[in-house]
PDB file of C-alpha atoms in Angstrom:
ATOM      1  CA  MET A   7     126.283  97.950 272.833  1.00 73.00           C
ATOM      2  CA  LEU A   8     124.915  94.634 271.580  1.00 76.00           C
ATOM      3  CA  THR A   9     122.453  94.520 274.472  1.00 84.00           C
ATOM      4  CA  GLU A  10     120.600  97.416 272.847  1.00 88.00           C
ATOM      5  CA  TYR A  11     119.800  95.173 269.875  1.00 90.00           C
ATOM      6  CA  PHE A  12     118.499  92.309 272.005  1.00 92.00           C
ATOM      7  CA  PRO A  13     114.792  93.304 271.718  1.00 92.00           C
ATOM      8  CA  VAL A  14     115.086  93.462 267.928  1.00 93.00           C
ATOM      9  CA  LEU A  15     116.842  90.090 267.754  1.00 94.00           C
ATOM     10  CA  LEU A  16     114.264  88.600 270.124  1.00 95.00           C
ATOM     11  CA  PHE A  17     111.439  89.931 267.945  1.00 97.00           C
ATOM     12  CA  LEU A  18     113.035  88.474 264.806  1.00 97.00           C
ATOM     13  CA  ALA A  19     113.610  85.114 266.476  1.00 97.00           C
ATOM     14  CA  VAL A  20     110.064  84.852 267.852  1.00 98.00           C
ATOM     15  CA  SER A  21     108.515  85.891 264.535  1.00 98.00           C
ATOM     16  CA  ALA A  22     110.682  83.372 262.641  1.00 98.00           C
ATOM     17  CA  VAL A  23     109.693  80.573 265.037  1.00 98.00           C
ATOM     18  CA  ILE A  24     105.998  81.458 264.761  1.00 98.00           C
ATOM     19  CA  GLY A  25     106.170  81.662 260.959  1.00 97.00           C
ATOM     20  CA  ILE A  26     107.971  78.343 260.587  1.00 98.00           C
ATOM     21  CA  ALA A  27     105.637  76.695 263.120  1.00 98.00           C
ATOM     22  CA  LEU A  28     102.541  77.849 261.223  1.00 97.00           C
ATOM     23  CA  ILE A  29     103.887  76.506 257.932  1.00 96.00           C
ATOM     24  CA  VAL A  30     104.819  73.152 259.465  1.00 97.00           C
ATOM     25  CA  ILE A  31     101.484  72.786 261.297  1.00 96.00           C
ATOM     26  CA  GLY A  32      99.586  73.679 258.125  1.00 94.00           C
ATOM     27  CA  ASN A  33     101.477  71.080 256.130  1.00 92.00           C
ATOM     28  CA  LEU A  34     100.999  68.379 258.773  1.00 94.00           C
ATOM     29  CA  LEU A  35      97.340  68.974 259.632  1.00 93.00           C
ATOM     30  CA  GLY A  36      95.984  70.456 256.398  1.00 88.00           C
ATOM     31  CA  PRO A  37      93.748  68.406 254.128  1.00 85.00           C
ATOM     32  CA  ARG A  38      95.301  66.833 251.053  1.00 84.00           C
ATOM     33  CA  LYS A  39      92.597  66.086 248.514  1.00 84.00           C
ATOM     34  CA  PRO A  40      93.999  66.949 245.097  1.00 81.00           C
ATOM     35  CA  THR A  41      91.512  66.816 242.256  1.00 84.00           C
ATOM     36  CA  ALA A  42      91.844  67.515 238.563  1.00 79.00           C
ATOM     37  CA  GLU A  43      89.960  70.775 239.008  1.00 74.00           C
ATOM     38  CA  LYS A  44      92.319  71.973 241.777  1.00 74.00           C
ATOM     39  CA  ALA A  45      95.379  71.060 239.721  1.00 73.00           C
ATOM     40  CA  SER A  46      94.165  72.818 236.569  1.00 73.00           C
ATOM     41  CA  PRO A  47      95.521  76.266 235.718  1.00 68.00           C
ATOM     42  CA  TYR A  48      93.151  79.099 236.505  1.00 67.00           C
ATOM     43  CA  GLU A  49      92.955  82.147 234.294  1.00 61.00           C
ATOM     44  CA  CYS A  50      90.026  84.510 234.756  1.00 66.00           C
ATOM     45  CA  GLY A  51      87.483  81.713 235.101  1.00 63.00           C
ATOM     46  CA  PHE A  52      88.202  79.888 231.850  1.00 64.00           C
ATOM     47  CA  GLU A  53      90.833  77.609 230.403  1.00 65.00           C
ATOM     48  CA  ALA A  54      94.060  79.149 229.188  1.00 64.00           C
ATOM     49  CA  PHE A  55      93.975  79.721 225.450  1.00 67.00           C
ATOM     50  CA  GLU A  56      97.671  80.395 224.846  1.00 70.00           C
ATOM     51  CA  ASP A  57     101.047  79.415 226.191  1.00 70.00           C
ATOM     52  CA  ALA A  58     102.059  81.045 229.456  1.00 66.00           C
ATOM     53  CA  ARG A  59     105.366  82.025 227.878  1.00 75.00           C
ATOM     54  CA  MET A  60     103.880  84.111 225.088  1.00 74.00           C
ATOM     55  CA  ARG A  61     105.517  87.408 224.230  1.00 76.00           C
ATOM     56  CA  PHE A  62     103.934  90.701 225.252  1.00 71.00           C
ATOM     57  CA  ASP A  63     104.182  93.893 223.312  1.00 73.00           C
ATOM     58  CA  VAL A  64     106.688  96.298 224.823  1.00 74.00           C
ATOM     59  CA  ARG A  65     103.941  98.952 225.000  1.00 74.00           C
ATOM     60  CA  TYR A  66     102.279  96.903 227.735  1.00 76.00           C
ATOM     61  CA  TYR A  67     105.343  97.343 229.925  1.00 79.00           C
ATOM     62  CA  LEU A  68     105.635 101.006 228.983  1.00 79.00           C
ATOM     63  CA  ILE A  69     102.062 101.652 230.101  1.00 79.00           C
ATOM     64  CA  ALA A  70     102.740  99.765 233.341  1.00 82.00           C
ATOM     65  CA  ILE A  71     105.862 101.821 234.080  1.00 82.00           C
ATOM     66  CA  LEU A  72     104.080 105.070 233.278  1.00 80.00           C
ATOM     67  CA  PHE A  73     101.221 104.088 235.570  1.00 82.00           C
ATOM     68  CA  ILE A  74     103.647 103.420 238.399  1.00 84.00           C
ATOM     69  CA  ILE A  75     105.441 106.720 237.868  1.00 79.00           C
ATOM     70  CA  PHE A  76     102.282 108.807 237.804  1.00 78.00           C
ATOM     71  CA  ASP A  77     100.679 106.783 240.574  1.00 82.00           C
ATOM     72  CA  LEU A  78     103.647 107.328 242.895  1.00 80.00           C
ATOM     73  CA  GLU A  79     103.129 111.050 242.736  1.00 80.00           C
ATOM     74  CA  ILE A  80     100.182 110.534 245.074  1.00 80.00           C
ATOM     75  CA  ALA A  81     102.649 109.230 247.656  1.00 83.00           C
ATOM     76  CA  PHE A  82     104.125 112.742 247.682  1.00 82.00           C
ATOM     77  CA  VAL A  83     100.916 114.750 247.330  1.00 85.00           C
ATOM     78  CA  PHE A  84      99.043 113.266 250.305  1.00 85.00           C
ATOM     79  CA  PRO A  85     101.720 113.995 252.938  1.00 86.00           C
ATOM     80  CA  TRP A  86     102.171 117.448 251.468  1.00 86.00           C
ATOM     81  CA  ALA A  87      98.447 118.102 251.729  1.00 86.00           C
ATOM     82  CA  THR A  88      98.402 117.106 255.407  1.00 88.00           C
ATOM     83  CA  VAL A  89     101.089 119.650 256.359  1.00 89.00           C
ATOM     84  CA  PHE A  90     100.195 122.291 253.790  1.00 84.00           C
ATOM     85  CA  GLY A  91      99.312 124.858 256.475  1.00 86.00           C
ATOM     86  CA  LYS A  92     102.755 124.576 258.082  1.00 89.00           C
ATOM     87  CA  LEU A  93     104.704 124.804 254.824  1.00 87.00           C
ATOM     88  CA  GLY A  94     103.244 128.057 253.612  1.00 87.00           C
ATOM     89  CA  ALA A  95     104.177 129.636 250.305  1.00 90.00           C
ATOM     90  CA  VAL A  96     107.499 127.792 250.026  1.00 90.00           C
ATOM     91  CA  GLY A  97     105.734 124.417 250.180  1.00 89.00           C
ATOM     92  CA  LEU A  98     103.182 125.584 247.638  1.00 90.00           C
ATOM     93  CA  VAL A  99     105.883 126.680 245.176  1.00 93.00           C
ATOM     94  CA  GLU A 100     107.855 123.437 245.626  1.00 90.00           C
ATOM     95  CA  MET A 101     104.783 121.262 245.052  1.00 89.00           C
ATOM     96  CA  GLY A 102     103.842 123.406 242.090  1.00 91.00           C
ATOM     97  CA  MET A 103     107.262 122.783 240.561  1.00 93.00           C
ATOM     98  CA  PHE A 104     106.945 119.048 241.262  1.00 89.00           C
ATOM     99  CA  LEU A 105     103.525 118.854 239.627  1.00 88.00           C
ATOM    100  CA  LEU A 106     104.714 121.003 236.709  1.00 92.00           C
ATOM    101  CA  LEU A 107     107.524 118.507 236.045  1.00 89.00           C
ATOM    102  CA  LEU A 108     105.002 115.673 236.135  1.00 85.00           C
ATOM    103  CA  VAL A 109     102.715 117.474 233.714  1.00 87.00           C
ATOM    104  CA  ILE A 110     105.643 118.155 231.373  1.00 91.00           C
ATOM    105  CA  GLY A 111     106.540 114.456 231.503  1.00 84.00           C
ATOM    106  CA  PHE A 112     102.947 113.470 230.830  1.00 83.00           C
ATOM    107  CA  VAL A 113     102.673 115.821 227.845  1.00 89.00           C
ATOM    108  CA  TYR A 114     105.994 114.490 226.490  1.00 88.00           C
ATOM    109  CA  VAL A 115     104.811 110.884 226.768  1.00 82.00           C
ATOM    110  CA  TRP A 116     101.462 111.805 225.220  1.00 85.00           C
ATOM    111  CA  LYS A 117     103.064 113.613 222.262  1.00 89.00           C
ATOM    112  CA  LYS A 118     105.467 110.696 221.675  1.00 84.00           C
ATOM    113  CA  GLY A 119     102.441 108.434 221.301  1.00 80.00           C
ATOM    114  CA  ALA A 120     103.328 106.155 224.203  1.00 75.00           C
ATOM    115  CA  LEU A 121      99.731 106.191 225.405  1.00 75.00           C
ATOM    116  CA  GLU A 122      98.343 104.995 222.059  1.00 77.00           C
ATOM    117  CA  TRP A 123      97.329 101.350 222.009  1.00 71.00           C
ATOM    118  CA  GLU A 124      96.952 100.375 218.367  1.00 67.00           C
TER     119      GLU A 124
END
């Protein structure tokens, strides 16, 4: 039974050896010319104006989570659209229910004021 896993183990071993070899070769042969400009922190093309450990408003994270939730719906809509002809009316009703739940969630978040940035 373990012989069936040999190709997978071989693939993992070869990929690990190649990855480690590339890192080691890069460290040995790569140029090392540190300058003050290379060592400086980079933030959107200008010097940092605040501490990196500053506190963010919790609404920032709320917007990020909401974006992820509503963005992930596309991961379900695209595959559904590709097989829509095979699913028929049942697939249409199920996707309609899914999108209705998303719209209800969006309206709830909107009415709660989670999308306001003031």
